[in-house]
Each structure stands twice: as structure tokens, then as C-alpha cells.
PDB file of C-alpha atoms in Angstrom:
ATOM      1  CA  UNK A 300      23.070 -19.276 -13.905  1.00 82.00           C
ATOM      2  CA  UNK A 301      22.130 -16.243 -11.922  1.00 91.00           C
ATOM      3  CA  UNK A 302      20.803 -12.741 -12.734  1.00 96.00           C
ATOM      4  CA  UNK A 303      23.422 -10.019 -13.300  1.00 97.00           C
ATOM      5  CA  UNK A 304      21.076  -7.702 -11.326  1.00 97.00           C
ATOM      6  CA  UNK A 305      17.842  -8.042  -9.439  1.00 98.00           C
ATOM      7  CA  UNK A 306      15.656  -4.853  -9.096  1.00 98.00           C
ATOM      8  CA  UNK A 307      13.388  -4.291  -6.119  1.00 97.00           C
ATOM      9  CA  UNK A 308      11.270  -1.581  -5.089  1.00 94.00           C
ATOM     10  CA  UNK A 309       7.886  -0.013  -4.513  1.00 86.00           C
ATOM     11  CA  UNK A 310       5.180   0.199  -7.226  1.00 80.00           C
ATOM     12  CA  UNK A 311       6.269   3.169  -9.325  1.00 79.00           C
ATOM     13  CA  UNK A 312       9.919   3.046  -8.616  1.00 88.00           C
ATOM     14  CA  UNK A 313      10.790   2.051 -12.275  1.00 90.00           C
ATOM     15  CA  UNK A 314      11.775  -1.653 -12.031  1.00 93.00           C
ATOM     16  CA  UNK A 315      10.318  -2.449 -15.397  1.00 93.00           C
ATOM     17  CA  UNK A 316      11.288   0.762 -17.102  1.00 93.00           C
ATOM     18  CA  UNK A 317      14.786   1.040 -15.701  1.00 96.00           C
ATOM     19  CA  UNK A 318      15.241  -2.817 -16.055  1.00 97.00           C
ATOM     20  CA  UNK A 319      14.548  -2.820 -19.831  1.00 97.00           C
ATOM     21  CA  UNK A 320      17.053   0.162 -20.131  1.00 97.00           C
ATOM     22  CA  UNK A 321      19.700  -1.567 -17.909  1.00 98.00           C
ATOM     23  CA  UNK A 322      19.443  -4.878 -19.828  1.00 98.00           C
ATOM     24  CA  UNK A 323      19.917  -3.407 -23.046  1.00 97.00           C
ATOM     25  CA  UNK A 324      22.799  -1.260 -21.835  1.00 96.00           C
ATOM     26  CA  UNK A 325      24.434  -4.635 -20.490  1.00 97.00           C
ATOM     27  CA  UNK A 326      23.401  -6.649 -23.518  1.00 97.00           C
ATOM     28  CA  UNK A 327      21.473  -9.076 -21.481  1.00 97.00           C
ATOM     29  CA  UNK A 328      17.839 -10.481 -21.350  1.00 97.00           C
ATOM     30  CA  UNK A 329      15.202  -8.682 -19.146  1.00 98.00           C
ATOM     31  CA  UNK A 330      12.796 -10.564 -17.164  1.00 97.00           C
ATOM     32  CA  UNK A 331       9.922  -9.260 -14.883  1.00 97.00           C
ATOM     33  CA  UNK A 332       8.306 -11.837 -12.343  1.00 97.00           C
ATOM     34  CA  UNK A 333       5.087 -10.290 -12.754  1.00 94.00           C
ATOM     35  CA  UNK A 334       4.941 -11.040 -16.387  1.00 95.00           C
ATOM     36  CA  UNK A 335       5.972 -14.675 -15.549  1.00 97.00           C
ATOM     37  CA  UNK A 336       3.056 -14.957 -13.194  1.00 96.00           C
ATOM     38  CA  UNK A 337       0.627 -13.723 -15.788  1.00 94.00           C
ATOM     39  CA  UNK A 338       1.766 -16.066 -18.248  1.00 95.00           C
ATOM     40  CA  UNK A 339       1.881 -18.877 -16.038  1.00 91.00           C
ATOM     41  CA  UNK A 340      -1.681 -17.981 -14.736  1.00 94.00           C
ATOM     42  CA  UNK A 341      -2.937 -17.196 -18.145  1.00 96.00           C
ATOM     43  CA  UNK A 342      -4.446 -14.001 -16.833  1.00 95.00           C
ATOM     44  CA  UNK A 343      -3.443 -10.383 -15.572  1.00 92.00           C
ATOM     45  CA  UNK A 344      -2.591 -10.010 -11.891  1.00 88.00           C
ATOM     46  CA  UNK A 345      -5.718  -8.107 -11.035  1.00 85.00           C
ATOM     47  CA  UNK A 346      -7.836 -10.949 -12.279  1.00 90.00           C
ATOM     48  CA  UNK A 347      -5.710 -13.494 -10.028  1.00 93.00           C
ATOM     49  CA  UNK A 348      -6.294 -11.262  -6.947  1.00 85.00           C
ATOM     50  CA  UNK A 349     -10.106 -11.247  -7.742  1.00 88.00           C
ATOM     51  CA  UNK A 350     -10.450 -14.899  -8.734  1.00 93.00           C
ATOM     52  CA  UNK A 351      -8.003 -16.769  -6.412  1.00 92.00           C
ATOM     53  CA  UNK A 352      -7.048 -14.057  -3.793  1.00 90.00           C
ATOM     54  CA  UNK A 353      -3.887 -12.531  -2.742  1.00 89.00           C
ATOM     55  CA  UNK A 354      -2.487 -15.568  -0.850  1.00 93.00           C
ATOM     56  CA  UNK A 355      -2.759 -17.547  -4.268  1.00 95.00           C
ATOM     57  CA  UNK A 356      -1.008 -14.802  -6.042  1.00 94.00           C
ATOM     58  CA  UNK A 357       1.858 -14.660  -3.409  1.00 94.00           C
ATOM     59  CA  UNK A 358       2.374 -18.404  -3.851  1.00 96.00           C
ATOM     60  CA  UNK A 359       2.724 -17.934  -7.629  1.00 96.00           C
ATOM     61  CA  UNK A 360       5.124 -15.103  -6.874  1.00 96.00           C
ATOM     62  CA  UNK A 361       7.384 -16.976  -4.685  1.00 97.00           C
ATOM     63  CA  UNK A 362       7.559 -19.714  -7.293  1.00 96.00           C
ATOM     64  CA  UNK A 363       8.213 -17.119 -10.062  1.00 97.00           C
ATOM     65  CA  UNK A 364      10.999 -15.441  -8.083  1.00 97.00           C
ATOM     66  CA  UNK A 365      12.603 -18.741  -7.291  1.00 97.00           C
ATOM     67  CA  UNK A 366      12.444 -19.805 -10.951  1.00 97.00           C
ATOM     68  CA  UNK A 367      13.826 -16.391 -12.186  1.00 97.00           C
ATOM     69  CA  UNK A 368      16.761 -16.527  -9.677  1.00 97.00           C
ATOM     70  CA  UNK A 369      17.617 -19.968 -10.985  1.00 96.00           C
ATOM     71  CA  UNK A 370      17.303 -19.370 -14.780  1.00 96.00           C
ATOM     72  CA  UNK A 371      17.610 -15.680 -15.475  1.00 96.00           C
ATOM     73  CA  UNK A 372      21.111 -14.587 -16.800  1.00 96.00           C
ATOM     74  CA  UNK A 373      20.123 -10.961 -17.127  1.00 97.00           C
ATOM     75  CA  UNK A 374      18.183  -8.484 -15.219  1.00 98.00           C
ATOM     76  CA  UNK A 375      15.421  -9.590 -13.046  1.00 98.00           C
ATOM     77  CA  UNK A 376      12.745  -7.343 -11.893  1.00 98.00           C
ATOM     78  CA  UNK A 377      10.533  -8.469  -8.847  1.00 97.00           C
ATOM     79  CA  UNK A 378       7.148  -7.424  -8.098  1.00 92.00           C
ATOM     80  CA  UNK A 379       6.749  -4.670  -5.314  1.00 90.00           C
ATOM     81  CA  UNK A 380       5.512  -7.210  -2.631  1.00 91.00           C
ATOM     82  CA  UNK A 381       7.891 -10.028  -3.332  1.00 95.00           C
ATOM     83  CA  UNK A 382      10.211  -9.095  -0.453  1.00 96.00           C
ATOM     84  CA  UNK A 383       7.148  -9.834   1.941  1.00 93.00           C
ATOM     85  CA  UNK A 384       8.055 -13.517   1.648  1.00 95.00           C
ATOM     86  CA  UNK A 385      10.894 -14.661   4.074  1.00 96.00           C
ATOM     87  CA  UNK A 386      11.918 -17.303   1.773  1.00 95.00           C
ATOM     88  CA  UNK A 387      12.321 -14.842  -1.163  1.00 97.00           C
ATOM     89  CA  UNK A 388      14.427 -12.651   1.175  1.00 97.00           C
ATOM     90  CA  UNK A 389      16.595 -15.480   1.906  1.00 97.00           C
ATOM     91  CA  UNK A 390      16.908 -16.527  -1.756  1.00 97.00           C
ATOM     92  CA  UNK A 391      18.109 -13.053  -2.627  1.00 97.00           C
ATOM     93  CA  UNK A 392      21.272 -13.303  -0.375  1.00 96.00           C
ATOM     94  CA  UNK A 393      24.287 -13.527  -2.502  1.00 95.00           C
ATOM     95  CA  UNK A 394      22.659 -11.812  -5.586  1.00 97.00           C
ATOM     96  CA  UNK A 395      23.366  -8.215  -6.618  1.00 97.00           C
ATOM     97  CA  UNK A 396      20.125  -6.648  -5.539  1.00 97.00           C
ATOM     98  CA  UNK A 397      19.469  -2.955  -6.359  1.00 97.00           C
ATOM     99  CA  UNK A 398      16.600  -1.164  -4.443  1.00 96.00           C
ATOM    100  CA  UNK A 399      15.123   1.400  -6.456  1.00 95.00           C
ATOM    101  CA  UNK A 400      14.081   4.017  -4.012  1.00 89.00           C
ATOM    102  CA  UNK A 401      11.134   6.395  -4.956  1.00 80.00           C
ATOM    103  CA  UNK A 402       9.395   8.689  -2.766  1.00 72.00           C
ATOM    104  CA  UNK A 403       5.565   8.986  -2.700  1.00 64.00           C
ATOM    105  CA  UNK A 404       4.913  12.026  -5.071  1.00 60.00           C
ATOM    106  CA  UNK A 405       7.030  10.339  -7.900  1.00 67.00           C
ATOM    107  CA  UNK A 406       5.417   6.945  -7.209  1.00 65.00           C
ATOM    108  CA  UNK A 407       2.039   8.194  -7.390  1.00 63.00           C
ATOM    109  CA  UNK A 408       2.776  10.242 -10.630  1.00 66.00           C
ATOM    110  CA  UNK A 409       4.201   7.164 -12.129  1.00 56.00           C
ATOM    111  CA  UNK A 410       1.758   4.403 -11.342  1.00 62.00           C
ATOM    112  CA  UNK A 411      -1.346   6.792 -11.566  1.00 58.00           C
ATOM    113  CA  UNK A 412      -3.807   6.010  -8.735  1.00 50.00           C
ATOM    114  CA  UNK A 413      -4.692   2.394  -8.745  1.00 47.00           C
ATOM    115  CA  UNK A 414      -5.050   1.691 -12.408  1.00 51.00           C
ATOM    116  CA  UNK A 415      -4.502  -2.274 -12.739  1.00 52.00           C
ATOM    117  CA  UNK A 416      -3.070  -2.462  -9.309  1.00 52.00           C
ATOM    118  CA  UNK A 417      -5.359  -4.379  -6.974  1.00 51.00           C
ATOM    119  CA  UNK A 418      -3.871  -3.496  -3.704  1.00 49.00           C
ATOM    120  CA  UNK A 419      -4.261   0.329  -4.881  1.00 51.00           C
ATOM    121  CA  UNK A 420      -7.971  -0.117  -5.618  1.00 54.00           C
ATOM    122  CA  UNK A 421      -9.206   1.622  -2.601  1.00 57.00           C
ATOM    123  CA  UNK A 422      -7.711   5.009  -1.304  1.00 60.00           C
ATOM    124  CA  UNK A 423      -4.765   4.477  -3.545  1.00 62.00           C
ATOM    125  CA  UNK A 424      -2.472   7.417  -2.347  1.00 65.00           C
ATOM    126  CA  UNK A 425      -2.698   6.317   1.396  1.00 74.00           C
ATOM    127  CA  UNK A 426      -2.468   2.661   0.417  1.00 71.00           C
ATOM    128  CA  UNK A 427       0.561   3.242  -1.591  1.00 70.00           C
ATOM    129  CA  UNK A 428       2.141   5.368   1.326  1.00 77.00           C
ATOM    130  CA  UNK A 429       1.419   2.426   3.663  1.00 77.00           C
ATOM    131  CA  UNK A 430       2.994  -0.228   1.232  1.00 77.00           C
ATOM    132  CA  UNK A 431       5.973   1.950   0.871  1.00 79.00           C
ATOM    133  CA  UNK A 432       6.503   2.585   4.555  1.00 84.00           C
ATOM    134  CA  UNK A 433       5.756  -1.240   5.412  1.00 88.00           C
ATOM    135  CA  UNK A 434       8.210  -2.477   2.628  1.00 90.00           C
ATOM    136  CA  UNK A 435      10.991  -0.119   2.535  1.00 91.00           C
ATOM    137  CA  UNK A 436      12.783  -1.843   5.443  1.00 94.00           C
ATOM    138  CA  UNK A 437      12.519  -5.157   3.546  1.00 95.00           C
ATOM    139  CA  UNK A 438      13.907  -3.598   0.347  1.00 94.00           C
ATOM    140  CA  UNK A 439      16.855  -2.164   2.347  1.00 94.00           C
ATOM    141  CA  UNK A 440      17.336  -5.498   4.057  1.00 96.00           C
ATOM    142  CA  UNK A 441      17.854  -7.381   0.660  1.00 97.00           C
ATOM    143  CA  UNK A 442      19.519  -4.724  -1.245  1.00 97.00           C
ATOM    144  CA  UNK A 443      23.284  -4.652  -1.959  1.00 96.00           C
ATOM    145  CA  UNK A 444      22.945  -1.172  -3.299  1.00 96.00           C
ATOM    146  CA  UNK A 445      20.120   1.604  -3.169  1.00 96.00           C
ATOM    147  CA  UNK A 446      19.502   4.006  -6.179  1.00 96.00           C
ATOM    148  CA  UNK A 447      17.143   6.885  -5.853  1.00 92.00           C
ATOM    149  CA  UNK A 448      14.912   7.317  -8.808  1.00 91.00           C
ATOM    150  CA  UNK A 449      13.074  10.460  -7.970  1.00 85.00           C
ATOM    151  CA  UNK A 450      13.104  12.938 -10.904  1.00 87.00           C
ATOM    152  CA  UNK A 451      15.602  11.003 -12.938  1.00 91.00           C
ATOM    153  CA  UNK A 452      15.581   9.625 -16.392  1.00 92.00           C
ATOM    154  CA  UNK A 453      15.587   5.792 -16.592  1.00 94.00           C
ATOM    155  CA  UNK A 454      18.835   5.972 -18.842  1.00 96.00           C
ATOM    156  CA  UNK A 455      20.611   7.990 -15.859  1.00 96.00           C
ATOM    157  CA  UNK A 456      19.436   5.390 -13.430  1.00 96.00           C
ATOM    158  CA  UNK A 457      20.490   2.500 -15.532  1.00 97.00           C
ATOM    159  CA  UNK A 458      23.840   3.983 -16.141  1.00 97.00           C
ATOM    160  CA  UNK A 459      24.325   4.468 -12.338  1.00 97.00           C
ATOM    161  CA  UNK A 460      23.244   0.719 -11.726  1.00 97.00           C
ATOM    162  CA  UNK A 461      25.740  -0.431 -14.488  1.00 97.00           C
ATOM    163  CA  UNK A 462      28.499   1.419 -12.894  1.00 96.00           C
ATOM    164  CA  UNK A 463      27.710  -0.100  -9.538  1.00 95.00           C
ATOM    165  CA  UNK A 464      27.646  -3.674 -11.105  1.00 94.00           C
ATOM    166  CA  UNK A 465      31.085  -3.068 -12.499  1.00 88.00           C
ATOM    167  CA  UNK A 466      32.717  -2.331  -9.201  1.00 79.00           C
TER     168      UNK A 466
END
């Protein structure tokens, strides 16, 4: 069993919103590794960062991605930083991975400035820009396709991804 599609991208790129629409369009389940981590840890991600630190969170994230790749038969959305782990990038080889590309203005508008996002707590706009610049090459590395999300409705983006998956 493997996902029909794995979504990667920066915070605010639409992984959850588009993922839910895409899963419904394809008639499959939707799974978000951030939700899996919160259920496993029994607390929200910001609390994991505060209580146990980023390294602990990243270990949980690597495990959640591996579990999702092994057991999700639908659309799997990865957290924005999941691609930082070399083992995760290696595990994505052979899967249909779609990079949801977003530019800073749209990302800022979608995520707000830091609400519930521990890495964006201090100077959110500059931090988000830095995260996006740092991670974009990794999203590109793992992606089998890139879809631009700026100024587009989730339904339009999901339809484009569904068409790509049918090829």
C-alpha cells in the first residue's frame, strides 16, 4: 500500500486544504503527518516544541512520514519541514510527490504571522522567507511535479494535481 499522492511544500502552500479537496475528488482518504504526530504525542505541535524541543519533534516527524508512506492509500500531506531529513527524502523516491509552490505574500496571508507555528514565533515574515528559501531546493528535489498555488482556489489546484496523477 502506498499513497496515491504525497504533498510537500512550505507553510501556507495549501497542503492540508488542497489535500482534503484532492482526496475527495479522487475518492480516497486524506492523511496529514502533523495530525498523526499530534495524536501520537497527545498534544499540539507547538507544545511538543516547547516541552521536548525541535529535535524530538523531528524524530516524531520522521516516524510519522515513514508510517504514512507505508500505510496511507490516499493523499498524504507532509509537514513543511519533513523534507529536511535525508531519510525522508530517500523514502519519497518512487512515490508521486507534488510540490505545492507558494510565494511569500500568499504564504504570509494564509498562515497569518506565526499563530500556532513555533518556528514562526519570532519575526515571522523574515523567518518564513528564510524557511522557504532554505527548503525550496529540497521540495524540488523530491517532487515528481510542481504546482503553483498563488492566487488559485483549492479546487482548481486539486483538479490540476488529479490530471497530473492520471498521466
